[in-house]
PDB file of C-alpha atoms in Angstrom:
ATOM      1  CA  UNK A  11       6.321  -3.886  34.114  1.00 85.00           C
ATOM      2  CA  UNK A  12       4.064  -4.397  31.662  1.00 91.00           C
ATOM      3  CA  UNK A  13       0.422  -6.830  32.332  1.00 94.00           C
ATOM      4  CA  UNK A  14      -1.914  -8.052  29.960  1.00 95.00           C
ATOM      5  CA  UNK A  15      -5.305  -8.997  30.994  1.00 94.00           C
ATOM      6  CA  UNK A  16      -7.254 -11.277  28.745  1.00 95.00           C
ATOM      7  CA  UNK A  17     -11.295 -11.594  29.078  1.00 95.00           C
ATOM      8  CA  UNK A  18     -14.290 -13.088  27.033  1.00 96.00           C
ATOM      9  CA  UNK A  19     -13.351 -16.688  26.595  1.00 95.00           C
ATOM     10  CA  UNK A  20     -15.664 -19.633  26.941  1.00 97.00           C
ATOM     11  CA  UNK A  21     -17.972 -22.506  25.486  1.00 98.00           C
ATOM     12  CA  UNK A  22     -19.596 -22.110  22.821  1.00 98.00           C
ATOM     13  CA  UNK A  23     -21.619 -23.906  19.501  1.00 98.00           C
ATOM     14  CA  UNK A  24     -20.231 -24.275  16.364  1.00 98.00           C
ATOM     15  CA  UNK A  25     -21.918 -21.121  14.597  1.00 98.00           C
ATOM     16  CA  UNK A  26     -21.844 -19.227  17.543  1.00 98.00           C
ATOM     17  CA  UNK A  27     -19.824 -15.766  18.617  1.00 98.00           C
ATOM     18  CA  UNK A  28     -17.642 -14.453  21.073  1.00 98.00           C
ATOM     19  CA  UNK A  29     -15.156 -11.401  21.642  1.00 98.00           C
ATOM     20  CA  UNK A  30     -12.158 -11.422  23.558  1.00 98.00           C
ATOM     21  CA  UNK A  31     -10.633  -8.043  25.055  1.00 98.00           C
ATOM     22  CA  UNK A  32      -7.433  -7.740  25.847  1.00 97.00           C
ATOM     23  CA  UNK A  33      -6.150  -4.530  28.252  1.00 95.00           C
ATOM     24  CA  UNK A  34      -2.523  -3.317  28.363  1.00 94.00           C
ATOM     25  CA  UNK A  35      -1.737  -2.113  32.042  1.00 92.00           C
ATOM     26  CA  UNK A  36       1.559  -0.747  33.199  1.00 90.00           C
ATOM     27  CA  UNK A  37       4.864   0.579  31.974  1.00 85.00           C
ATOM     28  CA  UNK A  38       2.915   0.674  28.364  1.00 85.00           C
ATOM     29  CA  UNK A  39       5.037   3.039  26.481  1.00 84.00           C
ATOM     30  CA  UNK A  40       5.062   2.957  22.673  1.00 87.00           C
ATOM     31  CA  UNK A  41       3.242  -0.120  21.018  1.00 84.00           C
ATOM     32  CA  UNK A  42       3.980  -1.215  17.832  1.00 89.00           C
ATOM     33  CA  UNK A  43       2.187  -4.170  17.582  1.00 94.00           C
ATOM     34  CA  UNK A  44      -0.904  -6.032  19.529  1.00 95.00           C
ATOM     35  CA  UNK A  45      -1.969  -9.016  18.784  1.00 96.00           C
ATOM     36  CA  UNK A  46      -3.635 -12.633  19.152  1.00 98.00           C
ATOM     37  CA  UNK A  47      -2.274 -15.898  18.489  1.00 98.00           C
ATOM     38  CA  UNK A  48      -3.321 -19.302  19.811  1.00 98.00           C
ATOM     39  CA  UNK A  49      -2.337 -22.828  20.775  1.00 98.00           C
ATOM     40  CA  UNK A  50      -4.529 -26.439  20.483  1.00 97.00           C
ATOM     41  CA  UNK A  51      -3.077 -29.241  22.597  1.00 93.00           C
ATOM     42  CA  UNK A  52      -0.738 -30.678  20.965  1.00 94.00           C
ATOM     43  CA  UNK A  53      -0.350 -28.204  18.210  1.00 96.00           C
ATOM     44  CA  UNK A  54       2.142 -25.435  17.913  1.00 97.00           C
ATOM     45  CA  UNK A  55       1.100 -21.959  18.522  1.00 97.00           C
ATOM     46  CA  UNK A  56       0.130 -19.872  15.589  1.00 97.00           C
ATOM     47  CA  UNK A  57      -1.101 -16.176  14.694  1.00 98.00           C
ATOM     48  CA  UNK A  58      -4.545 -15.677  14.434  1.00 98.00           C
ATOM     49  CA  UNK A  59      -4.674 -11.379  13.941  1.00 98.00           C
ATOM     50  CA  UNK A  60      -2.714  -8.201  14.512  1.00 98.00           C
ATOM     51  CA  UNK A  61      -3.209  -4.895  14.015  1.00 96.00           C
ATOM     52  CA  UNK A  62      -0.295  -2.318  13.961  1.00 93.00           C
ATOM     53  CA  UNK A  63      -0.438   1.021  15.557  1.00 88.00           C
ATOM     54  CA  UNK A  64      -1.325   2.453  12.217  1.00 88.00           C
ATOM     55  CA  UNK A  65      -3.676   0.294  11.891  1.00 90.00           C
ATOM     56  CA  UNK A  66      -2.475  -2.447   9.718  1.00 95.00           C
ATOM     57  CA  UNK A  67      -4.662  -5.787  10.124  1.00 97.00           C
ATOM     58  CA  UNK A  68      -2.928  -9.117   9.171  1.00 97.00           C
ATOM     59  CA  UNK A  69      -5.284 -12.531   9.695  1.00 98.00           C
ATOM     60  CA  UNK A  70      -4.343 -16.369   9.619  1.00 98.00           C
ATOM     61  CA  UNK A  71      -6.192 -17.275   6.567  1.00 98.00           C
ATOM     62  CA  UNK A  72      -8.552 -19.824   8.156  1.00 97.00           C
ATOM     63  CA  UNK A  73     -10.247 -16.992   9.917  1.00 98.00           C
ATOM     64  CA  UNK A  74     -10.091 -14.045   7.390  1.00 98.00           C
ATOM     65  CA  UNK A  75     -13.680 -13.069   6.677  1.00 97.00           C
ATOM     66  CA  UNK A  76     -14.972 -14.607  10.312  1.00 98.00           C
ATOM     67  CA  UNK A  77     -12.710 -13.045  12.810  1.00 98.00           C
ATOM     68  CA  UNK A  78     -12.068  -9.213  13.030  1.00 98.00           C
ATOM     69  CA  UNK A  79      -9.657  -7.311  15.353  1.00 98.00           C
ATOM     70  CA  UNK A  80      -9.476  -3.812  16.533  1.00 96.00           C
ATOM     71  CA  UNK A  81      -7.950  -1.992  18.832  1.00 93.00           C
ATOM     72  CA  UNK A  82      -8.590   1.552  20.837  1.00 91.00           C
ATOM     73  CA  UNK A  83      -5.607   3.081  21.691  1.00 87.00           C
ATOM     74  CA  UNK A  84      -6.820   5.443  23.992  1.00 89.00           C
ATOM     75  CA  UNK A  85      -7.419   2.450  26.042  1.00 91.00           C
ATOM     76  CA  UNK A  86      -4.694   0.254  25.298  1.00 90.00           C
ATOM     77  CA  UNK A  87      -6.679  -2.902  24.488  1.00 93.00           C
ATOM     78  CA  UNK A  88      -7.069  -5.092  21.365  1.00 96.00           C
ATOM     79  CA  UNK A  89     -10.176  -6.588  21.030  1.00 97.00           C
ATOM     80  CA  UNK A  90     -10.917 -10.216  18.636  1.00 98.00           C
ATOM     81  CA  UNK A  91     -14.700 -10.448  17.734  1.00 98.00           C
ATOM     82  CA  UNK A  92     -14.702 -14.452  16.096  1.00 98.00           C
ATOM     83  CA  UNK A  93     -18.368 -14.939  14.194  1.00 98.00           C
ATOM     84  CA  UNK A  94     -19.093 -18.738  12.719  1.00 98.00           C
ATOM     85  CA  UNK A  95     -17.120 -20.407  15.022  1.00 98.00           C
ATOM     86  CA  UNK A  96     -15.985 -23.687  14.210  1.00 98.00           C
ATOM     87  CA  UNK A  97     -14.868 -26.946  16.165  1.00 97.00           C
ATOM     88  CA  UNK A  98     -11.180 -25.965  15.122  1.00 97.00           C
ATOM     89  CA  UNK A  99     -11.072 -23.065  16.574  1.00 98.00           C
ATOM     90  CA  UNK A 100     -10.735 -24.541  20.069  1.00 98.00           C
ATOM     91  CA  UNK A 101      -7.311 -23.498  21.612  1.00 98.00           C
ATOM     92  CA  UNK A 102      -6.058 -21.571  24.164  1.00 98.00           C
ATOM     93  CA  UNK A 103      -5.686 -17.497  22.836  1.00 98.00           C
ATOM     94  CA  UNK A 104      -3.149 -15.521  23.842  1.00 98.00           C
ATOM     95  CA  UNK A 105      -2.811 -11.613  23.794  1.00 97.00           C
ATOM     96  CA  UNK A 106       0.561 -10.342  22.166  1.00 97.00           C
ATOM     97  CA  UNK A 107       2.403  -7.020  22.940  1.00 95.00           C
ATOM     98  CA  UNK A 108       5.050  -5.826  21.250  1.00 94.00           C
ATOM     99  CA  UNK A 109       6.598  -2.249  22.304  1.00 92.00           C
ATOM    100  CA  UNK A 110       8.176   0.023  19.498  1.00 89.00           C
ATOM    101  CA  UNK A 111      12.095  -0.546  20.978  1.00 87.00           C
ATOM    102  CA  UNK A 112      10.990  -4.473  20.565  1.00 86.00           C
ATOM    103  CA  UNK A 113       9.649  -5.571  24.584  1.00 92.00           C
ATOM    104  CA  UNK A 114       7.382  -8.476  23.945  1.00 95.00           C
ATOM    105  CA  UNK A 115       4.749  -9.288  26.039  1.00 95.00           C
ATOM    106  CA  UNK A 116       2.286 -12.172  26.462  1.00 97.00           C
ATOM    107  CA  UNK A 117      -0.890 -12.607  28.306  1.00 96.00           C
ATOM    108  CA  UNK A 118      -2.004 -15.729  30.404  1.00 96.00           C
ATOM    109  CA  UNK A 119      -4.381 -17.252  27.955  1.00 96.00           C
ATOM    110  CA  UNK A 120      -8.107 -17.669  27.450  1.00 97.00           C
ATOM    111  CA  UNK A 121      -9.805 -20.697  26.669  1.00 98.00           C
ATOM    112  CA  UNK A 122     -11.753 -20.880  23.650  1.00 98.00           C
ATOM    113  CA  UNK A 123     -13.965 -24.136  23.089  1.00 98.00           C
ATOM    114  CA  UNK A 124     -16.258 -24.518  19.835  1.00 98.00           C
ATOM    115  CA  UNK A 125     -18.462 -27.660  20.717  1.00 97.00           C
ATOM    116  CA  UNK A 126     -22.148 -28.535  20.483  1.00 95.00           C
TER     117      UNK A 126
END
């Protein structure tokens, strides 16, 4: 079994930062994929980043050139620094997994709130 454990959400002002970490723990094996997508009420969940195991960054456009994501693989976590937050970035973000045979795996969610 596979867990992911998501950290660094919160309040914050519009302008403001925050990084969220997410930590693989468990049956890991071989990722392929890791990953952060998110979900406003009433809205449908999107993709926000991912980064590939060779290192291959993809971004929603709405956040390309504020929001970065990396990953350390010697740790198994993905990590989502978001600069010049705005109001619409409020949603829930969740931490994606996705092993190399195709196992997906999602993480609770962490609550993101850009408000002044």
């Amino acid at each position: 079994q596979v867990q992911l454990v998501e950290s660094g959400g919160g309040l914050v002002q519009p302008g403001g930062s925050l990084r969220l970490s997410c930590a693989a723990s468990g049956n890991i094996g071989s990722i392929l994929v890791m990953g952060w997508y998110r979900q406003a009420p009433g809205e449908q969940r999107e993709l926000v980043a991912t980064v590939t195991s060779g290192g291959w960054r993809n971004y929603l456009d709405s956040v390309k050139g504020r929001f970065t994501i990396s990953r350390d693989n010697a740790k198994n976590t993905v990590y989502l620094q978001m600069n010049s937050l705005k109001p619409e970035d409020t949603a829930v973000y969740y931490c994606k997994m996705v092993q190399t045979w195709g196992t997906t795996y999602w993480g609770q969610g962490t609550q993101v709130t850009v408000s002044s």
